[in-house]
CSV table of N, CA and C in Angstrom, one decimal:
chain,number,residue,atom,x,y,z
N,1,MET,N,-15.9,4.1,19.4
N,1,MET,CA,-15.0,4.9,18.1
N,1,MET,C,-15.5,6.4,18.2
N,2,PRO,N,-14.5,7.0,17.8
N,2,PRO,CA,-14.6,8.5,17.5
N,2,PRO,C,-15.5,8.6,16.4
N,3,LEU,N,-16.2,9.8,16.7
N,3,LEU,CA,-17.2,10.1,15.5
N,3,LEU,C,-16.4,11.2,14.5
N,4,PRO,N,-16.8,10.7,13.0
N,4,PRO,CA,-16.2,11.4,12.2
N,4,PRO,C,-16.3,13.0,12.0
N,5,GLU,N,-15.4,13.8,11.9
N,5,GLU,CA,-15.6,15.3,11.7
N,5,GLU,C,-15.8,15.7,10.5
N,6,LYS,N,-16.4,16.9,10.4
N,6,LYS,CA,-16.8,17.3,9.0
N,6,LYS,C,-16.1,17.3,7.9
N,7,LYS,N,-14.6,17.3,8.3
N,7,LYS,CA,-13.6,17.6,7.3
N,7,LYS,C,-13.2,16.3,6.6
N,8,HIS,N,-13.6,15.3,7.3
N,8,HIS,CA,-13.5,13.6,6.9
N,8,HIS,C,-14.1,13.6,5.8
N,9,HIS,N,-15.5,14.0,5.7
N,9,HIS,CA,-16.3,13.9,4.3
N,9,HIS,C,-15.7,14.7,3.1
N,10,ALA,N,-14.9,15.7,3.4
N,10,ALA,CA,-14.2,16.5,2.3
N,10,ALA,C,-13.1,15.6,1.9
N,11,TRP,N,-12.6,15.2,2.9
N,11,TRP,CA,-11.0,14.5,2.4
N,11,TRP,C,-11.4,13.1,1.7
N,12,MET,N,-12.5,12.3,2.2
N,12,MET,CA,-13.1,11.1,1.7
N,12,MET,C,-13.4,11.3,0.2
N,13,GLY,N,-13.7,12.6,0.0
N,13,GLY,CA,-14.2,12.9,-1.7
N,13,GLY,C,-12.8,12.8,-2.5
N,14,LEU,N,-11.6,13.5,-1.8
N,14,LEU,CA,-10.3,13.4,-2.5
N,14,LEU,C,-10.0,11.7,-2.7
N,15,ALA,N,-10.2,10.9,-1.8
N,15,ALA,CA,-10.1,9.6,-1.9
N,15,ALA,C,-10.8,8.8,-2.8
N,16,LEU,N,-12.1,9.1,-2.7
N,16,LEU,CA,-13.0,8.5,-3.9
N,16,LEU,C,-12.6,8.9,-5.3
N,17,ALA,N,-12.1,10.3,-5.4
N,17,ALA,CA,-11.6,10.7,-6.8
N,17,ALA,C,-10.2,9.7,-7.2
N,18,GLU,N,-9.5,9.5,-6.3
N,18,GLU,CA,-8.4,8.4,-6.6
N,18,GLU,C,-9.0,7.1,-6.9
N,19,ALA,N,-10.0,6.7,-6.4
N,19,ALA,CA,-10.5,5.3,-6.5
N,19,ALA,C,-11.0,5.2,-7.9
N,20,ARG,N,-11.7,6.3,-8.3
N,20,ARG,CA,-12.2,6.2,-9.6
N,20,ARG,C,-11.2,6.1,-10.7
N,21,ARG,N,-10.2,6.8,-10.5
N,21,ARG,CA,-8.9,6.7,-11.5
N,21,ARG,C,-8.7,5.2,-11.6
N,22,ALA,N,-8.7,4.4,-10.6
N,22,ALA,CA,-8.1,3.1,-10.8
N,22,ALA,C,-9.1,2.2,-11.7
N,23,LEU,N,-10.2,2.8,-12.0
N,23,LEU,CA,-11.2,2.1,-12.9
N,23,LEU,C,-10.6,2.3,-14.4
N,24,ALA,N,-9.8,3.0,-14.8
N,24,ALA,CA,-9.1,3.1,-15.9
N,24,ALA,C,-8.2,2.0,-16.2
N,25,THR,N,-7.6,1.5,-15.3
N,25,THR,CA,-6.6,0.1,-15.3
N,25,THR,C,-7.2,-1.0,-14.9
N,26,GLU,N,-8.5,-0.9,-14.8
N,26,GLU,CA,-9.0,-2.2,-14.3
N,26,GLU,C,-8.9,-2.8,-12.8
N,27,ASP,N,-8.3,-1.8,-12.1
N,27,ASP,CA,-7.7,-2.2,-10.8
N,27,ASP,C,-9.0,-2.0,-10.0
N,28,VAL,N,-9.0,-2.7,-8.9
N,28,VAL,CA,-10.1,-2.7,-7.9
N,28,VAL,C,-10.2,-1.1,-7.4
N,29,PRO,N,-11.5,-0.4,-7.4
N,29,PRO,CA,-11.4,1.2,-7.0
N,29,PRO,C,-11.4,1.7,-5.7
N,30,ILE,N,-10.1,1.3,-5.3
N,30,ILE,CA,-9.9,1.8,-3.9
N,30,ILE,C,-8.9,3.0,-3.8
N,31,GLY,N,-9.2,4.0,-3.1
N,31,GLY,CA,-8.3,5.3,-3.2
N,31,GLY,C,-7.9,5.8,-1.8
N,32,ALA,N,-6.9,6.2,-1.7
N,32,ALA,CA,-6.4,6.7,-0.5
N,32,ALA,C,-5.6,8.2,-0.5
N,33,VAL,N,-5.6,9.0,0.5
N,33,VAL,CA,-4.8,10.3,0.7
N,33,VAL,C,-4.3,10.3,2.2
N,34,VAL,N,-3.0,10.7,1.9
N,34,VAL,CA,-2.3,11.1,3.2
N,34,VAL,C,-2.5,12.6,3.4
N,35,LEU,N,-2.9,13.3,4.5
N,35,LEU,CA,-3.0,14.6,4.7
N,35,LEU,C,-2.0,15.2,6.0
N,36,GLY,N,-1.4,16.0,5.7
N,36,GLY,CA,-0.6,16.6,6.8
N,36,GLY,C,-1.3,17.3,7.8
N,37,PRO,N,-0.7,17.8,8.9
N,37,PRO,CA,-1.2,18.5,9.9
N,37,PRO,C,-2.1,19.7,9.6
N,38,ASP,N,-1.6,20.3,8.5
N,38,ASP,CA,-2.4,21.5,8.1
N,38,ASP,C,-3.7,21.0,7.1
N,39,GLY,N,-3.9,19.8,6.7
N,39,GLY,CA,-5.0,19.4,5.9
N,39,GLY,C,-4.6,19.2,4.5
N,40,GLY,N,-3.4,19.6,4.3
N,40,GLY,CA,-2.8,19.6,3.0
N,40,GLY,C,-2.4,18.2,2.3
N,41,VAL,N,-2.6,17.8,1.0
N,41,VAL,CA,-2.5,16.5,0.7
N,41,VAL,C,-0.9,16.2,0.6
N,42,LEU,N,-0.1,15.3,1.3
N,42,LEU,CA,1.0,14.7,1.2
N,42,LEU,C,1.4,13.6,0.0
N,43,GLY,N,0.2,13.0,0.1
N,43,GLY,CA,0.3,11.6,-0.8
N,43,GLY,C,-0.8,11.2,-1.1
N,44,SER,N,-1.0,10.6,-2.4
N,44,SER,CA,-2.4,10.1,-2.8
N,44,SER,C,-2.2,8.7,-3.7
N,45,GLY,N,-2.9,7.9,-3.6
N,45,GLY,CA,-2.9,6.7,-4.2
N,45,GLY,C,-4.1,5.9,-4.6
N,46,ARG,N,-4.0,5.1,-5.6
N,46,ARG,CA,-4.9,4.2,-5.7
N,46,ARG,C,-4.6,2.8,-6.0
N,47,ASN,N,-5.5,2.0,-6.0
N,47,ASN,CA,-4.9,0.5,-6.3
N,47,ASN,C,-4.2,0.4,-7.7
N,48,GLN,N,-3.1,-0.1,-8.1
N,48,GLN,CA,-2.4,-0.3,-9.0
N,48,GLN,C,-1.8,-1.8,-9.3
N,49,ARG,N,-2.4,-2.6,-8.4
N,49,ARG,CA,-2.0,-3.9,-8.6
N,49,ARG,C,-2.0,-4.6,-10.2
N,50,GLU,N,-2.7,-4.3,-10.7
N,50,GLU,CA,-3.2,-4.9,-12.1
N,50,GLU,C,-2.3,-4.0,-12.9
N,51,GLU,N,-2.2,-2.5,-12.9
N,51,GLU,CA,-1.6,-1.9,-13.8
N,51,GLU,C,0.1,-2.2,-13.7
N,52,LEU,N,0.5,-2.2,-12.4
N,52,LEU,CA,1.9,-2.5,-12.3
N,52,LEU,C,2.3,-4.0,-12.2
N,53,GLY,N,1.4,-4.7,-11.7
N,53,GLY,CA,1.6,-6.2,-11.7
N,53,GLY,C,2.5,-6.4,-10.5
N,54,ASP,N,2.1,-5.4,-9.4
N,54,ASP,CA,2.7,-5.6,-8.0
N,54,ASP,C,1.6,-5.9,-6.9
N,55,PRO,N,1.8,-7.1,-6.1
N,55,PRO,CA,0.7,-7.2,-5.3
N,55,PRO,C,0.9,-6.4,-4.0
N,56,THR,N,1.8,-5.7,-3.8
N,56,THR,CA,1.6,-4.7,-3.0
N,56,THR,C,1.1,-3.2,-3.3
N,57,ALA,N,0.8,-3.1,-4.4
N,57,ALA,CA,0.4,-1.6,-4.9
N,57,ALA,C,-1.0,-1.4,-4.4
N,58,HIS,N,-1.3,-1.5,-3.2
N,58,HIS,CA,-2.6,-1.1,-2.7
N,58,HIS,C,-2.8,0.4,-2.6
N,59,ALA,N,-4.0,1.0,-2.5
N,59,ALA,CA,-4.0,2.5,-2.5
N,59,ALA,C,-3.3,3.1,-1.4
N,60,GLU,N,-3.4,2.6,0.0
N,60,GLU,CA,-2.7,2.8,1.1
N,60,GLU,C,-1.0,3.2,1.2
N,61,VAL,N,-0.6,1.9,0.4
N,61,VAL,CA,0.6,1.8,0.6
N,61,VAL,C,1.3,2.9,-0.5
N,62,VAL,N,0.5,3.0,-1.6
N,62,VAL,CA,1.1,4.0,-2.7
N,62,VAL,C,0.7,5.4,-2.3
N,63,ALA,N,-0.1,5.7,-1.4
N,63,ALA,CA,-0.3,7.1,-0.8
N,63,ALA,C,1.0,7.3,0.2
N,64,ILE,N,1.2,6.3,1.1
N,64,ILE,CA,2.1,6.4,2.2
N,64,ILE,C,3.6,6.6,1.5
N,65,ARG,N,3.9,5.8,0.7
N,65,ARG,CA,5.2,5.9,-0.1
N,65,ARG,C,5.3,7.3,-0.5
N,66,GLU,N,4.3,7.8,-1.2
N,66,GLU,CA,4.2,9.3,-1.9
N,66,GLU,C,4.5,10.2,-0.6
N,67,ALA,N,3.7,10.1,0.3
N,67,ALA,CA,3.8,11.1,1.4
N,67,ALA,C,5.2,11.2,2.2
N,68,ALA,N,5.6,10.0,2.4
N,68,ALA,CA,7.0,9.8,3.1
N,68,ALA,C,8.0,10.3,2.0
N,69,ALA,N,7.9,10.1,0.9
N,69,ALA,CA,9.0,10.6,-0.2
N,69,ALA,C,9.0,12.4,-0.1
N,70,ARG,N,7.7,12.8,0.0
N,70,ARG,CA,7.6,14.3,-0.1
N,70,ARG,C,8.2,14.7,1.3
N,71,LEU,N,7.9,14.3,2.6
N,71,LEU,CA,8.6,14.7,3.6
N,71,LEU,C,10.1,14.6,3.7
N,72,GLN,N,10.4,13.7,3.2
N,72,GLN,CA,11.9,13.4,2.9
N,72,GLN,C,12.7,14.6,2.3
N,73,GLU,N,11.8,14.7,1.1
N,73,GLU,CA,12.3,15.8,0.2
N,73,GLU,C,12.4,17.4,0.8
N,74,ARG,N,11.1,17.3,1.7
N,74,ARG,CA,11.3,18.7,2.7
N,74,ARG,C,12.3,18.7,3.6
N,75,ALA,N,12.7,17.7,4.2
N,75,ALA,CA,13.9,17.6,5.2
N,75,ALA,C,14.9,17.7,4.5
N,76,ARG,N,15.3,17.3,3.4
N,76,ARG,CA,16.4,17.3,2.6
N,76,ARG,C,16.7,18.7,2.3
N,77,LEU,N,15.7,19.5,1.8
N,77,LEU,CA,15.7,20.8,1.5
N,77,LEU,C,16.0,22.0,2.7
N,78,GLY,N,15.6,21.5,3.9
N,78,GLY,CA,15.7,22.1,5.2
N,78,GLY,C,14.5,22.9,5.4
N,79,GLY,N,13.4,22.3,4.8
N,79,GLY,CA,11.9,23.0,5.1
N,79,GLY,C,11.1,22.1,5.9
N,80,GLY,N,11.5,21.0,6.4
N,80,GLY,CA,10.7,20.3,7.3
N,80,GLY,C,11.6,19.7,8.5
N,81,SER,N,10.8,19.0,9.4
N,81,SER,CA,11.7,18.5,10.5
N,81,SER,C,11.5,17.0,10.4
N,82,GLY,N,12.2,16.1,11.1
N,82,GLY,CA,12.2,14.6,11.0
N,82,GLY,C,12.8,14.1,10.1
N,83,ASP,N,12.8,12.7,10.1
N,83,ASP,CA,13.3,12.0,8.9
N,83,ASP,C,12.7,11.7,8.0
N,84,GLY,N,11.2,12.3,7.7
N,84,GLY,CA,10.7,11.9,6.6
N,84,GLY,C,9.5,10.4,6.7
N,85,TRP,N,10.2,9.5,7.0
N,85,TRP,CA,9.2,8.3,7.1
N,85,TRP,C,8.1,8.3,8.1
N,86,ARG,N,8.5,8.8,9.2
N,86,ARG,CA,7.3,8.8,10.3
N,86,ARG,C,6.2,9.8,9.8
N,87,LEU,N,5.1,9.3,9.7
N,87,LEU,CA,4.0,10.3,9.2
N,87,LEU,C,3.1,10.6,10.4
N,88,SER,N,3.8,10.7,11.6
N,88,SER,CA,3.3,11.0,13.0
N,88,SER,C,2.1,12.3,13.0
N,89,ASP,N,2.1,13.0,12.2
N,89,ASP,CA,1.1,13.9,12.3
N,89,ASP,C,0.3,14.2,11.3
N,90,CYS,N,0.0,12.9,10.6
N,90,CYS,CA,-0.8,12.7,9.4
N,90,CYS,C,-2.1,12.0,9.7
N,91,THR,N,-3.0,12.0,8.7
N,91,THR,CA,-4.2,11.3,8.5
N,91,THR,C,-4.4,10.6,7.3
N,92,LEU,N,-4.7,9.3,7.3
N,92,LEU,CA,-4.8,8.5,6.1
N,92,LEU,C,-6.3,8.4,6.0
N,93,VAL,N,-6.6,8.6,4.7
N,93,VAL,CA,-8.2,8.7,4.3
N,93,VAL,C,-8.1,7.6,3.1
N,94,VAL,N,-8.9,6.5,3.4
N,94,VAL,CA,-9.1,5.4,2.3
N,94,VAL,C,-10.5,5.2,2.3
N,95,THR,N,-10.8,4.8,1.1
N,95,THR,CA,-12.4,4.3,0.7
N,95,THR,C,-12.7,3.0,1.3
N,96,LEU,N,-11.9,2.1,1.3
N,96,LEU,CA,-12.2,0.8,2.2
N,96,LEU,C,-11.2,0.4,3.2
N,97,GLU,N,-11.9,-0.1,4.3
N,97,GLU,CA,-11.3,-0.6,5.5
N,97,GLU,C,-9.9,-1.3,5.1
N,98,PRO,N,-8.7,-0.8,5.7
N,98,PRO,CA,-7.5,-1.3,5.5
N,98,PRO,C,-7.1,-2.7,5.7
N,99,CYS,N,-6.6,-3.5,4.7
N,99,CYS,CA,-6.1,-5.1,4.7
N,99,CYS,C,-5.2,-5.0,5.9
N,100,ALA,N,-4.8,-6.4,6.3
N,100,ALA,CA,-3.7,-6.7,7.3
N,100,ALA,C,-2.4,-6.0,6.8
N,101,MET,N,-2.0,-6.3,5.4
N,101,MET,CA,-0.7,-5.5,4.9
N,101,MET,C,-0.8,-4.0,5.3
N,102,CYS,N,-1.8,-3.1,4.7
N,102,CYS,CA,-2.0,-1.8,4.9
N,102,CYS,C,-2.2,-1.5,6.2
N,103,ALA,N,-2.7,-2.0,7.0
N,103,ALA,CA,-2.8,-1.9,8.5
N,103,ALA,C,-1.3,-1.8,9.1
N,104,GLY,N,-0.6,-2.8,8.8
N,104,GLY,CA,0.9,-3.1,9.2
N,104,GLY,C,1.6,-1.7,8.9
N,105,ALA,N,1.5,-1.6,7.3
N,105,ALA,CA,2.3,-0.3,7.0
N,105,ALA,C,1.9,1.0,7.7
N,106,ILE,N,0.5,1.3,8.0
N,106,ILE,CA,0.1,2.4,8.8
N,106,ILE,C,0.8,2.3,10.1
N,107,VAL,N,0.8,1.2,10.7
N,107,VAL,CA,1.5,1.2,12.4
N,107,VAL,C,3.1,1.5,11.9
N,108,LEU,N,3.6,0.9,11.1
N,108,LEU,CA,4.9,1.3,10.8
N,108,LEU,C,5.3,2.6,10.4
N,109,ALA,N,4.6,3.4,9.9
N,109,ALA,CA,4.5,4.6,9.4
N,109,ALA,C,4.3,5.7,10.5
N,110,ARG,N,3.8,5.2,11.6
N,110,ARG,CA,3.3,6.0,12.8
N,110,ARG,C,1.9,6.8,12.8
N,111,ILE,N,1.3,6.3,11.6
N,111,ILE,CA,0.2,7.5,11.3
N,111,ILE,C,-0.8,7.4,12.6
N,112,PRO,N,-1.1,8.3,13.1
N,112,PRO,CA,-2.1,8.4,14.3
N,112,PRO,C,-3.7,8.3,14.0
N,113,ARG,N,-4.0,8.4,12.7
N,113,ARG,CA,-5.4,8.7,12.3
N,113,ARG,C,-5.9,8.1,11.0
N,114,VAL,N,-6.9,7.2,11.1
N,114,VAL,CA,-7.3,6.4,9.9
N,114,VAL,C,-8.8,6.9,9.7
N,115,VAL,N,-9.2,7.4,8.5
N,115,VAL,CA,-10.6,7.4,8.3
N,115,VAL,C,-10.7,6.5,7.1
N,116,PHE,N,-11.8,5.8,7.1
N,116,PHE,CA,-12.1,4.8,6.0
N,116,PHE,C,-13.8,5.0,5.7
N,117,GLY,N,-14.1,4.4,4.6
N,117,GLY,CA,-15.3,4.6,4.1
N,117,GLY,C,-16.0,3.1,4.4
N,118,ALA,N,-16.0,2.2,3.5
N,118,ALA,CA,-16.8,1.0,3.5
N,118,ALA,C,-15.8,0.1,4.2
N,119,TRP,N,-16.5,-1.1,5.2
N,119,TRP,CA,-15.9,-2.1,5.9
N,119,TRP,C,-15.6,-3.2,4.8
N,120,ASP,N,-14.5,-3.8,5.3
N,120,ASP,CA,-14.2,-5.1,4.5
N,120,ASP,C,-14.5,-6.1,5.2
N,121,GLU,N,-15.6,-6.7,5.2
N,121,GLU,CA,-15.9,-8.1,6.1
N,121,GLU,C,-15.4,-9.2,6.0
N,122,LYS,N,-14.3,-9.2,4.5
N,122,LYS,CA,-13.5,-10.3,4.1
N,122,LYS,C,-12.1,-10.2,4.7
N,123,ALA,N,-11.6,-9.0,4.7
N,123,ALA,CA,-10.2,-8.9,5.0
N,123,ALA,C,-9.9,-7.8,5.7
N,124,GLY,N,-10.8,-7.0,6.1
N,124,GLY,CA,-10.5,-5.9,6.9
N,124,GLY,C,-9.7,-5.9,8.3
N,125,ALA,N,-8.9,-5.1,8.6
N,125,ALA,CA,-8.0,-5.0,9.5
N,125,ALA,C,-8.1,-3.9,10.5
N,126,ALA,N,-9.2,-3.1,10.4
N,126,ALA,CA,-9.4,-2.1,11.4
N,126,ALA,C,-10.6,-2.5,12.1
N,127,GLY,N,-10.9,-3.5,12.5
N,127,GLY,CA,-12.1,-3.5,13.3
N,127,GLY,C,-13.2,-4.6,12.7
N,128,SER,N,-13.1,-5.2,11.6
N,128,SER,CA,-14.1,-6.2,11.2
N,128,SER,C,-13.5,-7.5,11.3
N,129,VAL,N,-12.5,-7.8,10.5
N,129,VAL,CA,-11.9,-9.2,10.7
N,129,VAL,C,-10.8,-9.3,11.7
N,130,PHE,N,-10.0,-8.2,11.5
N,130,PHE,CA,-8.7,-8.1,12.6
N,130,PHE,C,-8.8,-6.7,13.0
N,131,ASP,N,-7.9,-6.3,14.1
N,131,ASP,CA,-8.1,-5.0,14.6
N,131,ASP,C,-6.6,-4.6,14.8
N,132,ILE,N,-5.8,-4.6,13.8
N,132,ILE,CA,-4.6,-4.2,13.9
N,132,ILE,C,-4.0,-3.1,14.1
N,133,LEU,N,-4.8,-2.0,13.7
N,133,LEU,CA,-4.6,-0.6,13.9
N,133,LEU,C,-4.7,-0.1,15.4
N,134,ARG,N,-5.4,-1.2,16.2
N,134,ARG,CA,-5.4,-0.8,17.7
N,134,ARG,C,-5.1,-1.9,18.6
N,135,GLU,N,-4.1,-2.9,18.0
N,135,GLU,CA,-3.6,-3.9,18.9
N,135,GLU,C,-2.7,-3.4,19.8
N,136,ARG,N,-3.0,-3.7,21.0
N,136,ARG,CA,-2.2,-3.1,22.3
N,136,ARG,C,-0.9,-3.8,22.3
N,137,ARG,N,-0.5,-4.7,21.6
N,137,ARG,CA,0.9,-5.3,22.0
N,137,ARG,C,1.8,-4.8,21.0
N,138,LEU,N,1.2,-3.8,20.1
N,138,LEU,CA,2.0,-3.2,18.8
N,138,LEU,C,2.7,-1.9,19.8
N,139,ASN,N,3.6,-1.4,19.0
N,139,ASN,CA,4.3,-0.1,19.4
N,139,ASN,C,3.6,1.2,19.1
N,140,HIS,N,2.3,1.3,18.3
N,140,HIS,CA,1.9,2.3,17.9
N,140,HIS,C,0.4,2.0,17.8
N,141,TRP,N,-0.6,2.7,18.1
N,141,TRP,CA,-2.1,2.7,18.0
N,141,TRP,C,-2.6,3.7,17.3
N,142,VAL,N,-3.7,3.3,16.4
N,142,VAL,CA,-4.2,4.4,15.6
N,142,VAL,C,-5.7,4.7,16.1
N,143,GLU,N,-6.2,5.9,15.9
N,143,GLU,CA,-7.4,6.3,16.0
N,143,GLU,C,-8.1,6.0,14.7
N,144,VAL,N,-9.2,5.3,14.9
N,144,VAL,CA,-10.2,5.2,13.6
N,144,VAL,C,-11.5,5.7,13.4
N,145,TYR,N,-11.7,6.3,12.4
N,145,TYR,CA,-13.0,6.9,11.8
N,145,TYR,C,-13.4,6.1,10.9
N,146,PRO,N,-14.4,5.1,11.2
N,146,PRO,CA,-14.9,4.3,10.3
N,146,PRO,C,-16.2,4.9,9.5
N,147,GLY,N,-16.7,4.2,8.3
N,147,GLY,CA,-18.0,4.6,7.9
N,147,GLY,C,-18.3,6.0,7.3
N,148,VAL,N,-17.0,6.6,7.0
N,148,VAL,CA,-17.5,7.9,6.3
N,148,VAL,C,-17.6,7.8,4.9
N,149,ARG,N,-18.9,8.3,4.5
N,149,ARG,CA,-19.6,8.3,2.9
N,149,ARG,C,-19.4,6.8,2.9
N,150,GLU,N,-19.7,5.8,3.9
N,150,GLU,CA,-19.7,4.2,3.7
N,150,GLU,C,-20.6,3.9,2.3
N,151,GLU,N,-21.9,4.2,2.4
N,151,GLU,CA,-22.5,4.1,1.2
N,151,GLU,C,-22.0,4.2,-0.2
N,152,GLU,N,-21.4,5.4,-0.3
N,152,GLU,CA,-20.6,5.8,-1.6
N,152,GLU,C,-19.7,5.1,-1.9
N,153,CYS,N,-18.8,5.0,-1.0
N,153,CYS,CA,-17.7,3.9,-1.2
N,153,CYS,C,-18.1,2.3,-1.5
N,154,ALA,N,-18.9,1.7,-0.7
N,154,ALA,CA,-19.4,0.7,-1.0
N,154,ALA,C,-19.7,0.6,-2.5
N,155,LEU,N,-20.9,1.4,-2.8
N,155,LEU,CA,-21.5,1.4,-4.1
N,155,LEU,C,-20.5,1.2,-5.3
N,156,LEU,N,-19.4,2.2,-5.2
N,156,LEU,CA,-18.4,2.0,-6.3
N,156,LEU,C,-17.7,0.7,-6.3
N,157,LEU,N,-17.6,-0.1,-5.1
N,157,LEU,CA,-16.9,-1.4,-5.2
N,157,LEU,C,-17.7,-2.6,-5.6
N,158,ARG,N,-19.2,-2.4,-5.2
N,158,ARG,CA,-20.3,-3.2,-5.8
N,158,ARG,C,-20.4,-3.1,-7.1
N,159,GLU,N,-20.5,-1.8,-7.7
N,159,GLU,CA,-20.8,-1.8,-9.3
N,159,GLU,C,-19.7,-2.4,-10.1
N,160,PHE,N,-18.2,-2.3,-9.6
N,160,PHE,CA,-17.4,-2.9,-10.0
N,160,PHE,C,-17.2,-4.1,-10.1
N,161,PHE,N,-17.4,-4.9,-8.9
N,161,PHE,CA,-17.4,-6.1,-8.9
N,161,PHE,C,-18.6,-6.9,-9.8
N,162,ALA,N,-19.8,-6.0,-9.6
N,162,ALA,CA,-20.9,-6.6,-10.5
N,162,ALA,C,-20.7,-6.7,-12.1
N,163,GLY,N,-20.1,-5.7,-12.4
N,163,GLY,CA,-19.4,-5.5,-13.9
N,163,GLY,C,-18.7,-6.6,-14.3
N,164,HIS,N,-17.5,-7.0,-13.3
N,164,HIS,CA,-16.9,-8.1,-13.6
N,164,HIS,C,-17.4,-9.5,-13.7
N,165,ARG,N,-18.5,-9.5,-12.6
N,165,ARG,CA,-19.1,-11.0,-12.7
N,165,ARG,C,-19.8,-11.3,-13.9
N,166,SER,N,-20.4,-10.2,-14.5
N,166,SER,CA,-21.2,-10.2,-15.6
N,166,SER,C,-20.5,-10.5,-16.8
N,167,ILE,N,-19.1,-10.5,-16.7
N,167,ILE,CA,-18.6,-10.9,-17.9
N,167,ILE,C,-17.7,-12.0,-17.5
N,168,SER,N,-18.3,-13.2,-18.3
N,168,SER,CA,-17.7,-14.5,-17.9
N,168,SER,C,-17.4,-14.9,-19.2
N,169,PRO,N,-16.3,-16.1,-19.0
N,169,PRO,CA,-15.6,-16.3,-20.1
N,169,PRO,C,-16.4,-17.3,-21.0
N,170,GLN,N,-16.3,-17.3,-22.2
N,170,GLN,CA,-17.2,-18.2,-23.1
N,170,GLN,C,-16.5,-19.6,-23.3
N,171,PRO,N,-17.1,-20.7,-23.3
N,171,PRO,CA,-16.5,-21.9,-23.3
N,171,PRO,C,-16.0,-22.1,-24.7
């Protein structure tokens, strides 16, 4: 696996800030950002499943949708190239290893690089349970940079779930 670059640590700080925003809506604190080739943020997202009542509102999907919309707007205004939905020069940074749904969205969006923090040993699809991002039978493969600020990302999730487990319904 490729070694993380110094800028990945800074970018993960942006994703962690998004993850913390999810706490306000009782969503699992996972955050994501899509960065363009210049390192600028094209899209950001946090888990919003509880807030929106949408099972597909994972941080990665929210960030990918926002980035694609921004690129489409640029193309419409004549300031960009391409069709907008192909994020072929972008990097997705997310605090938790993507699940199968998000990994599929990453592949379909043609994102070439994913940087993630904590591993998801139950549902991860970037090397732990599945490896959809590097599945050779698919038409697009992704470079994966795992474990960036891993302990910080994992701690945020552990604290969230510990808090939810300590609140048990009374009979």
